[in-house]
Coordinates of C-alpha atoms in Angstrom, one line a residue:
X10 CA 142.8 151.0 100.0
X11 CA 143.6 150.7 103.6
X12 CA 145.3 147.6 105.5
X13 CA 142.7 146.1 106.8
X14 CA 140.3 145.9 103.2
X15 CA 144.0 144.4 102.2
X16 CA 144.4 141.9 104.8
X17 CA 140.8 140.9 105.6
X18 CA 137.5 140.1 104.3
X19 CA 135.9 143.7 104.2
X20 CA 135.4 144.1 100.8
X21 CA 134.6 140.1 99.6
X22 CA 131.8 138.6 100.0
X23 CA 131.7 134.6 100.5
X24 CA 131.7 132.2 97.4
X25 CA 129.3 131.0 95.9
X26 CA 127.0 134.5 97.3
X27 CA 126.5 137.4 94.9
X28 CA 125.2 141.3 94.5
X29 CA 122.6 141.9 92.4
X30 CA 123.5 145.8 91.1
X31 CA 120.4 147.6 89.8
X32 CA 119.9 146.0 86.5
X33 CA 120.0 142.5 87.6
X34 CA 117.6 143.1 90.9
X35 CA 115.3 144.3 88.4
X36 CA 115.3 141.5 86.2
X37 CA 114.9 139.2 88.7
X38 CA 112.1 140.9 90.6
X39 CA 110.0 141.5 87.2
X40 CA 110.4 137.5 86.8
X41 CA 109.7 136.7 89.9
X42 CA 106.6 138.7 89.9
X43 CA 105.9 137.3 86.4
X44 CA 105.9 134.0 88.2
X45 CA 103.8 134.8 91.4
X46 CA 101.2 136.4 88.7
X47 CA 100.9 132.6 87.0
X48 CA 100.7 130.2 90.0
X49 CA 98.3 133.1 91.5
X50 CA 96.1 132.6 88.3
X51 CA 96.0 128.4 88.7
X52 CA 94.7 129.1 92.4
X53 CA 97.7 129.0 94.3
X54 CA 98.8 131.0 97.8
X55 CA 101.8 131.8 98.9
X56 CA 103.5 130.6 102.1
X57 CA 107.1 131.5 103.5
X58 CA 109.0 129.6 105.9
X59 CA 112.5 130.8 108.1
X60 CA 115.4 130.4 106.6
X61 CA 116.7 128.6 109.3
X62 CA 115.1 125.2 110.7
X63 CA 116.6 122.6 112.8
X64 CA 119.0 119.9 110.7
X65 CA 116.3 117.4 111.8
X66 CA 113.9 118.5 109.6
X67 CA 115.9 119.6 107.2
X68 CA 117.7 116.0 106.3
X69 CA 114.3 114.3 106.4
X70 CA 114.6 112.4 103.1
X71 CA 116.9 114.7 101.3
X72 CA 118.8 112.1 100.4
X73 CA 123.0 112.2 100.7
X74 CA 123.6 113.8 97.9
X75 CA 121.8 117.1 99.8
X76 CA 122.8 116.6 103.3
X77 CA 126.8 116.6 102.5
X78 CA 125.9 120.1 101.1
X79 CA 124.2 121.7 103.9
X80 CA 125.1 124.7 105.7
X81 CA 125.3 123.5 109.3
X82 CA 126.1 125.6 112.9
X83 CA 124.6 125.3 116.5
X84 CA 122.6 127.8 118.2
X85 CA 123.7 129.1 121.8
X86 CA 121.6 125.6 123.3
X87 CA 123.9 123.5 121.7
X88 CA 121.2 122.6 118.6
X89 CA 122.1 122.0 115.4
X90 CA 120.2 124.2 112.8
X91 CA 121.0 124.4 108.4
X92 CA 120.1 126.9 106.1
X93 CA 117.2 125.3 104.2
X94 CA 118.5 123.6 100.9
X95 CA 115.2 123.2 99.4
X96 CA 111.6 124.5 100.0
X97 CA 109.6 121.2 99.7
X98 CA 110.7 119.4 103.2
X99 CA 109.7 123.0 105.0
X100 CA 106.6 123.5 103.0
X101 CA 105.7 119.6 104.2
X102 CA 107.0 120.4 107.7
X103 CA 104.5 123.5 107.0
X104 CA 101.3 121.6 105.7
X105 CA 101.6 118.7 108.5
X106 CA 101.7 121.2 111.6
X107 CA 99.7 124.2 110.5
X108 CA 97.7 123.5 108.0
X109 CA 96.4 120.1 108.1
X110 CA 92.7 120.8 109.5
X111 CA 92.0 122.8 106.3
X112 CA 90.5 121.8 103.3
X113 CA 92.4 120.1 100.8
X114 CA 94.3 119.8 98.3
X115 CA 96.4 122.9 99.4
X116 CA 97.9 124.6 96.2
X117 CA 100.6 126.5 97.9
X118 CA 103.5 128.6 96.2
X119 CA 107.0 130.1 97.3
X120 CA 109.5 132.5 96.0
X121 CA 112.2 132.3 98.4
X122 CA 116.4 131.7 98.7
X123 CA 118.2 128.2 99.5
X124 CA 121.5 127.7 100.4
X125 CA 123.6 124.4 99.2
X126 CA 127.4 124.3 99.9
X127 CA 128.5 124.0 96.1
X128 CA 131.5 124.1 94.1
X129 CA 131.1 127.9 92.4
X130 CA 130.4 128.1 89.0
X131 CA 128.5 129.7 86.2
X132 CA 125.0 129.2 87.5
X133 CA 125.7 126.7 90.0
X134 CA 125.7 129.1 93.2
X135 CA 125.6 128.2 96.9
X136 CA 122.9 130.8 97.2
X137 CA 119.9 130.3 94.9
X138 CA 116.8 131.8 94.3
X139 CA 114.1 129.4 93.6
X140 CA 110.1 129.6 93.1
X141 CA 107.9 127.0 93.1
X142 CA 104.7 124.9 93.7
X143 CA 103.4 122.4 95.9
X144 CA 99.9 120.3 95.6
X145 CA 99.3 118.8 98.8
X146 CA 96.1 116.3 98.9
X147 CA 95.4 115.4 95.5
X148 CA 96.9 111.8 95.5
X149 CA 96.4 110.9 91.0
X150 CA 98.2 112.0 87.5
X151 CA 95.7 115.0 86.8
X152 CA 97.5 116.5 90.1
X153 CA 100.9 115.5 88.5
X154 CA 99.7 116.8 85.2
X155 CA 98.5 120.0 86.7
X156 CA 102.0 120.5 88.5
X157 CA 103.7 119.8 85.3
X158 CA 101.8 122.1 83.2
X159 CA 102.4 124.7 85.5
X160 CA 106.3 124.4 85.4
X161 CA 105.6 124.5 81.5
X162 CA 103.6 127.8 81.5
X163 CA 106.4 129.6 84.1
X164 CA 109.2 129.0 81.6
X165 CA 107.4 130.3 78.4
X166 CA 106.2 133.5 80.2
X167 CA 109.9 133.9 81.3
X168 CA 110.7 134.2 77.6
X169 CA 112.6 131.1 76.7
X170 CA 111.8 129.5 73.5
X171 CA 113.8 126.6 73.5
X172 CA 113.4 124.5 76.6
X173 CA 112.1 120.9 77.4
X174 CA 110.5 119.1 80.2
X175 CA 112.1 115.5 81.0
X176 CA 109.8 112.8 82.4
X177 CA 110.5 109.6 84.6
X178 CA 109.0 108.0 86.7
X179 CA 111.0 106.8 89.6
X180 CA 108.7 103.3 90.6
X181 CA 110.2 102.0 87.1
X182 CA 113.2 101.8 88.2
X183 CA 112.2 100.8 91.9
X184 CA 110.6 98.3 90.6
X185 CA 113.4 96.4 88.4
X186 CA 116.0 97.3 90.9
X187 CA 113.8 95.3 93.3
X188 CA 114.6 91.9 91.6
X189 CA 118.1 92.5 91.4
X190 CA 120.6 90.7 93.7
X191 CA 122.1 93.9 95.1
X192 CA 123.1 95.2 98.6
X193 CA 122.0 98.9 99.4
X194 CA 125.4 100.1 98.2
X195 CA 124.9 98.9 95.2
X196 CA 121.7 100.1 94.8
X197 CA 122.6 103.9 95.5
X198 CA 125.9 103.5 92.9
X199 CA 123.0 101.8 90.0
X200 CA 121.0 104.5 90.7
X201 CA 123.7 107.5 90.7
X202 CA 125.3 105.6 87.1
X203 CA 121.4 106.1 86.0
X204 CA 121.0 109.5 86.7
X205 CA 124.3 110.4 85.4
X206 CA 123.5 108.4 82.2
X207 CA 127.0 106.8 83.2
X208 CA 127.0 103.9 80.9
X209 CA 130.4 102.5 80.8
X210 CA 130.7 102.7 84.9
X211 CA 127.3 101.2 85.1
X212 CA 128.3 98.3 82.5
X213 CA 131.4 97.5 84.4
X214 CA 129.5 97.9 87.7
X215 CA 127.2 95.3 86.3
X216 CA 129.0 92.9 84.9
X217 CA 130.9 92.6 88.3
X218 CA 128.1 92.4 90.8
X219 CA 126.8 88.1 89.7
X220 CA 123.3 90.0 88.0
X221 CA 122.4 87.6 84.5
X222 CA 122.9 89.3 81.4
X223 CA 119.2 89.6 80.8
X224 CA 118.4 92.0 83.4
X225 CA 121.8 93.4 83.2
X226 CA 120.6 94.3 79.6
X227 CA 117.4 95.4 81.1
X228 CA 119.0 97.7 83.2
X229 CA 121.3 99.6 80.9
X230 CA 118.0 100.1 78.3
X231 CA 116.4 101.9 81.1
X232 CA 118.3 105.2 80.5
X233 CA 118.3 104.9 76.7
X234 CA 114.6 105.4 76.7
X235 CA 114.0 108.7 75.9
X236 CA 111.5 110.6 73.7
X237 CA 107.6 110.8 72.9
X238 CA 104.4 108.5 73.1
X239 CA 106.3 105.4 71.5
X240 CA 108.5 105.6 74.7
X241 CA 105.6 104.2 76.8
X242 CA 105.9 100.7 74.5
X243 CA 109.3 100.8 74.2
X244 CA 109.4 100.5 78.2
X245 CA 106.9 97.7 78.4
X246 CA 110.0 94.8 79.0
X247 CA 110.9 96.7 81.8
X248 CA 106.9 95.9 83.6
X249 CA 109.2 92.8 85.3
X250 CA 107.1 93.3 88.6
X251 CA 103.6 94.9 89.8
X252 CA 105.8 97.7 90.9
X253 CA 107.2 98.7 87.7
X254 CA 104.0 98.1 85.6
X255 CA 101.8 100.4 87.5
X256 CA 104.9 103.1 87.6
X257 CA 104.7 102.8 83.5
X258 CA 100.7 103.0 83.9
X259 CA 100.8 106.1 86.1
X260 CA 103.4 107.6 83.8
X261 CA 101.0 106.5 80.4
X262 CA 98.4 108.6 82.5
X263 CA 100.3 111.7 83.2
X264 CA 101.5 112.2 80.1
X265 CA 98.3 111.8 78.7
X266 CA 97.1 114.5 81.1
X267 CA 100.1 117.1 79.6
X268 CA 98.2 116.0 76.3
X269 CA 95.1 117.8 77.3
X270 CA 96.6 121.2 79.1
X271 CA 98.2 121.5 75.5
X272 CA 102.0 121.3 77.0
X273 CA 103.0 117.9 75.8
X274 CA 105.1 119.7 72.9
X275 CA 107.6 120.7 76.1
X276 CA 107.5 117.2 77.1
X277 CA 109.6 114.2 76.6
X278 CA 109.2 110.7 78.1
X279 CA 112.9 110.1 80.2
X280 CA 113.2 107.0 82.2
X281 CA 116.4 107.7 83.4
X282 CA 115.7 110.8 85.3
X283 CA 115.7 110.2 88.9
X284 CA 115.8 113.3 91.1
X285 CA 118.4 113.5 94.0
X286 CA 116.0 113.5 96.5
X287 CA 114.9 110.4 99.0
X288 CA 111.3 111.6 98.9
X289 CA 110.1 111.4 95.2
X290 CA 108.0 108.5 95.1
X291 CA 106.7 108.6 91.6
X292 CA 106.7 110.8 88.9
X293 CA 109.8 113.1 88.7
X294 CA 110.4 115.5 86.0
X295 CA 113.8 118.2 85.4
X296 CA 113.3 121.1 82.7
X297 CA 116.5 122.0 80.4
X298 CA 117.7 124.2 78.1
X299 CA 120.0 125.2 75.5
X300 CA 123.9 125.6 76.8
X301 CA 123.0 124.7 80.2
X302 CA 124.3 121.6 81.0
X303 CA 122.4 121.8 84.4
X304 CA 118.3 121.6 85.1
X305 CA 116.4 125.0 85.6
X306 CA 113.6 123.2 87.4
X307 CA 112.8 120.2 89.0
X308 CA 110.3 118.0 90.9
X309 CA 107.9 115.2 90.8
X310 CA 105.4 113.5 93.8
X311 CA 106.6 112.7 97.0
X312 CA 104.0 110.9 98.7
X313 CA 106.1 109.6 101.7
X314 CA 107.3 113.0 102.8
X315 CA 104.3 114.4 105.2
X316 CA 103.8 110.8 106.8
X317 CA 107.8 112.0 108.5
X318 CA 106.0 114.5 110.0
X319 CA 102.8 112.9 111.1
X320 CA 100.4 113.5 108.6
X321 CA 100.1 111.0 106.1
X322 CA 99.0 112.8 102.8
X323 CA 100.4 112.6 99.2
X324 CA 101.7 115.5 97.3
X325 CA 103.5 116.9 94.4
X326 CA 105.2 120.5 93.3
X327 CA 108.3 121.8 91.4
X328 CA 111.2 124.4 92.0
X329 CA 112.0 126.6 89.3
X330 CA 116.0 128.0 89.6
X331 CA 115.0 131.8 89.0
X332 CA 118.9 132.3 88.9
X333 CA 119.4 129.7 86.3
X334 CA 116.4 131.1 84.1
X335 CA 117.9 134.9 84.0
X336 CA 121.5 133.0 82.8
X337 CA 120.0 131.4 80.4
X338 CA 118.1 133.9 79.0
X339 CA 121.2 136.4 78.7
X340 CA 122.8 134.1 76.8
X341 CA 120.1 134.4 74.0
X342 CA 119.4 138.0 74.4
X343 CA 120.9 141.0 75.5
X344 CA 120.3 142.4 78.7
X345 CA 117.7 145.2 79.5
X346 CA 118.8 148.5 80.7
X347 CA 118.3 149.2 84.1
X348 CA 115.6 151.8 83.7
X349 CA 115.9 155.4 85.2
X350 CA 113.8 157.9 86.3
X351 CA 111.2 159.8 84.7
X352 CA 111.9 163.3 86.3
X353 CA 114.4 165.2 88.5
X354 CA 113.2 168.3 90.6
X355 CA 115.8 170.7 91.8
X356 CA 115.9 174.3 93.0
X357 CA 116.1 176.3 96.2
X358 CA 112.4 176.3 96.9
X359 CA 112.1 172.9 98.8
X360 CA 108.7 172.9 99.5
X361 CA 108.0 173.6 95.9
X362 CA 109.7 170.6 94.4
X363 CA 108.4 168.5 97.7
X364 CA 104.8 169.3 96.3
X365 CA 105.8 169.4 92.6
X366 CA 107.4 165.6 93.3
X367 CA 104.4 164.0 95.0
X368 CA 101.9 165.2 92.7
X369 CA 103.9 163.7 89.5
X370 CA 104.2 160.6 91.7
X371 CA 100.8 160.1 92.0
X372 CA 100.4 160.6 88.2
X373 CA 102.2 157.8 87.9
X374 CA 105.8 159.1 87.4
X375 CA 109.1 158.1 88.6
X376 CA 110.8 161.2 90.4
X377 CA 114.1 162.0 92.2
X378 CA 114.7 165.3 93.9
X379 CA 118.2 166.8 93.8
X380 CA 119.7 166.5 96.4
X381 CA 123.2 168.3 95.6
X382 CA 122.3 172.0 95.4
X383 CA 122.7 172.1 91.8
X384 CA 121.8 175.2 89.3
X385 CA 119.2 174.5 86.7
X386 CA 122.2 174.4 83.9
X387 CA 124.3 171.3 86.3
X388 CA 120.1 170.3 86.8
X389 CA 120.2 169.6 82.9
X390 CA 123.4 168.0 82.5
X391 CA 122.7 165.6 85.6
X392 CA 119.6 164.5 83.6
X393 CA 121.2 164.3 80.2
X394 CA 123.8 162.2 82.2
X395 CA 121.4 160.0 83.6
X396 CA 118.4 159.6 80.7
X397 CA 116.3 161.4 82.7
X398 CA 113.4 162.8 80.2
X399 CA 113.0 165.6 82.2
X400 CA 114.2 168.1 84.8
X401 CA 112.9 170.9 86.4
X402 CA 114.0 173.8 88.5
X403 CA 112.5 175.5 90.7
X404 CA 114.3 179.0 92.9
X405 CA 112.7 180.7 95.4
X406 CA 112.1 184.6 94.8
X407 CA 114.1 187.2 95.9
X408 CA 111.8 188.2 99.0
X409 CA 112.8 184.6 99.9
X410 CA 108.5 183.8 99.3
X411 CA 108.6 180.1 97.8
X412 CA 107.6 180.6 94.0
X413 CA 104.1 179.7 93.4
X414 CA 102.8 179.5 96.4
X415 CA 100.0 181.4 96.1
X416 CA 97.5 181.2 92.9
X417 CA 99.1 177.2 92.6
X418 CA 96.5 174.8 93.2
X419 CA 96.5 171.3 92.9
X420 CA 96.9 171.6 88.8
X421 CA 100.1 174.0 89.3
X422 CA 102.9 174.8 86.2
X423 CA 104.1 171.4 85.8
X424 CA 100.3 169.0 86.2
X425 CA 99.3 171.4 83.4
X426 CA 102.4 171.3 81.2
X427 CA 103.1 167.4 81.6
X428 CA 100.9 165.9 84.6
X429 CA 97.5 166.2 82.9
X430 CA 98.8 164.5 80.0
X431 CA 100.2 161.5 81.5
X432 CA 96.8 160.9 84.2
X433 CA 94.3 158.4 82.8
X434 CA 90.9 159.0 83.5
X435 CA 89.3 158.1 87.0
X436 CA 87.8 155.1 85.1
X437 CA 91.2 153.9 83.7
X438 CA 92.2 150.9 85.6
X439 CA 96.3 151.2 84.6
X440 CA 96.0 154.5 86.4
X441 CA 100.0 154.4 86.9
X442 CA 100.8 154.8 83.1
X443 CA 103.5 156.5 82.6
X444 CA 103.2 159.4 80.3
X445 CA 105.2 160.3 76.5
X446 CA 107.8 162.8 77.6
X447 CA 106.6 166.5 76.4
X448 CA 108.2 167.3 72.9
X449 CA 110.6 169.1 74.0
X450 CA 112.2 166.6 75.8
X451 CA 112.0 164.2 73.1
X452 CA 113.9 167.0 70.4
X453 CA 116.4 166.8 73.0
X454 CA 116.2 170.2 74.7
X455 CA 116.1 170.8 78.4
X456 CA 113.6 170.2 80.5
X457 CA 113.7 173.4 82.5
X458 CA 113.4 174.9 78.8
X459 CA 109.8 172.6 78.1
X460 CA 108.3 172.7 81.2
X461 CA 110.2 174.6 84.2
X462 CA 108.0 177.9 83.4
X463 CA 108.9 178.9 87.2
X464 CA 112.8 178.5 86.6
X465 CA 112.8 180.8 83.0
X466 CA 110.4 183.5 84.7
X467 CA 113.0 183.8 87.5
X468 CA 116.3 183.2 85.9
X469 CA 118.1 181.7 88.1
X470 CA 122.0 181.6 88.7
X471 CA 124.0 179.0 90.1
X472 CA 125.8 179.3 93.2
X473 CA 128.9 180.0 94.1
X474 CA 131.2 177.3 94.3
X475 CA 132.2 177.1 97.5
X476 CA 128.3 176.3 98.5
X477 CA 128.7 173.2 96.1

């Protein structure tokens, strides 16, 4: 390793950023495109936004929590821009300047990266890969419920079995912190202690700041509510003002609305879930699973959020954390192999394999050429090496005509050995099945030896070494 790699940053990369090797990119892309599959299916379109937006727009109800996390620098104007920590402030920013003459409600969806200046761990990166939702326009708890149900149906088609949807509603709170004699400091440490399910610093916090014992009580039970139906008249005490009581009546209705999409299984009634965002203004919901100690998705209706940017209009969505999914789903099953190819071509009769290549692509299969002058025998072992199924060789003759050329048409040596097999009919819709590898392959012989009829006719040798 030279000096400089030693001394400087050539070879790191930054914390909390990663490389995704072949294995993981795949993962990650199949789930993804799991995901884009689903919200495609419940009439959603997809939208992208830059990566980059001024901070402006960017701190727009994030709340402080966010903003002390942001990725900040100035453009060559002097401007302040941030690498977007979330996707629902740009997707708002989105709606309200480019979309809002269209019909609504919007049902819009995103697969896309954020950036949050975190402190690296396991799953907590300061890169993250996120999908999600947004319903812009539909203002009651069917939209809510939809959302919800949604964020249900992306987790089970990821493959995790044990996972649970926590429910709150954030005007509950709102509402009994609104009789409470408490500055806004205050306020933000109550709410933090909530969230955190902090109950000694919130009892102590409380029993400092002059509130009576009764609503002191009142406030510590929020929090402890947690579970089904019988949650909803557990909570009823804490209806102290029309604020509260119509956040428990909204939550009564979109609970009831998980009931009839069949998800309320996944669901649990949580009063002390809270969101770190500034925007949520009523139902908020975070999905968990076993030994993560963080959510894999979030969200909940922000009905303020568009009305920053002009265009009053209530809405609601989720993010799922695509990163967090994969992690968790490792650690209760073991990996998947990167997969390989279906076929390598080699030889010294280029436009042969060329051909030969394309037309197995178009049947479907996956095909590398060999690029490294190998014989057929180094052919074989490369392909035994890799997993390949099968190999094929391909000289030219000794009047230096390309093999095959003439008398080859479109169903040549290797179409009718494998090719044929592996094409569906016209009327076949998967028409990019892969096919069974010949027998041959399978008993574990060569490929050149099943299929490479051109390569045993000819015989060829390998080179010498110094052309290696």
């Amino acid at each position: 390793m030279g000096t400089m790699a030693k001394e400087g940053n050539l070879l790191q990369i930054p914390p909390g950023m990663r490389d995704l090797l072949p294995g993981n990119a795949r993962e990650k892309r199949l789930l993804e495109n799991e995901w884009v599959r689903l919200f495609s299916s419940w009439g959603y379109q997809e939208v992208a936004t830059p990566t980059v937006e001024y901070l402006d727009t960017l701190a727009l109800d994030t709340g402080e929590e966010i903003r002390d996390r942001l990725f900040q620098f100035f453009d060559r104007q002097g401007r302040i821009l941030a690498l977007r920590p979330e996707m629902t402030t740009p997707i708002a920013r989105l709606v309200a300047t480019r979309l809002r003459q269209c019909p609504f409600p919007q049902r819009l969806f995103y697969a896309a990266n954020v950036f949050r200046y975190e402190e690296p761990q396991a799953g907590r990166q300061r890169e993250i890969s996120q999908a999600g939702v947004e319903l812009v326009g539909a203002p009651g708890p069917l939209a809510d419920a939809e959302v919800i149900a949604m964020a249900v149906e992306a987790l089970r088609a990821s493959g995790l079995e044990d996972f649970q949807i926590s429910l709150g509603q954030i005007e509950v709170f709102n509402g009994v912190m609104e009789d409470l004699p408490l500055n806004a400091a205050q306020k933000a440490r109550v709410r933090t202690l909530v969230a955190k399910k902090d109950f000694v610093s919130l009892e102590e916090l409380l029993a400092t700041s002059g509130i009576d014992k009764e609503k002191s009580d009142l406030l510590l039970k929020l929090p402890t509510l947690h579970g089904g139906r019988e949650v909803l008249i557990q909570a009823l005490p804490l209806a102290v003002n029309e604020r509260a009581r119509r956040g428990l009546e909204n939550l009564r209705a979109v609970y009831e609305g998980l009931r009839n999409f069949g998800v309320e299984d996944y669901v649990a009634i949580d009063l002390g879930v809270l969101r770190g965002f500034d925007y949520y203004t009523g139902v908020v919901f975070e999905g968990y699973t076993v030994g993560l100690g963080f959510p894999i998705c979030g969200g909940g209706r922000y009905d303020s959020l568009l009305g920053q940017f002009g265009f009053d209009c209530p809405a609601t969505g989720f993010a799922l954390g695509l990163d967090r999914v994969l992690l968790a789903l490792h650690r209760s099953r073991e990996p998947k192999a990167a997969p390989v190819s279906d076929v390598v071509v080699g030889g010294n009769n280029a436009g042969k394999i060329q051909a030969e290549a394309a037309r197995m692509r178009k049947n479907g299969l996956s095909v590398e050429i060999d690029l490294m002058n190998r014989c057929e025998a180094e052919l074989e072992q490369y392909a035994a090496a890799r997993g390949i199924a099968q190999s094929f060789y391909f000289p030219a003759c000794a009047c230096g005509q390309a093999e095959g050329e003439d008398g080859e048409g479109e169903n040549g040596p290797i179409l009718s050995e494998i090719g044929n097999l592996m094409a569906p009919s016209a009327e076949t819709p998967e028409a990019a099945t892969p096919m069974e590898p010949p027998a041959a392959a399978q008993d574990g012989q060569g490929a050149g030896d099943a299929g490479a009829q051109p390569a045993a006719t000819n015989g060829p040798t390998c080179p010498p070494a110094q052309e290696q």
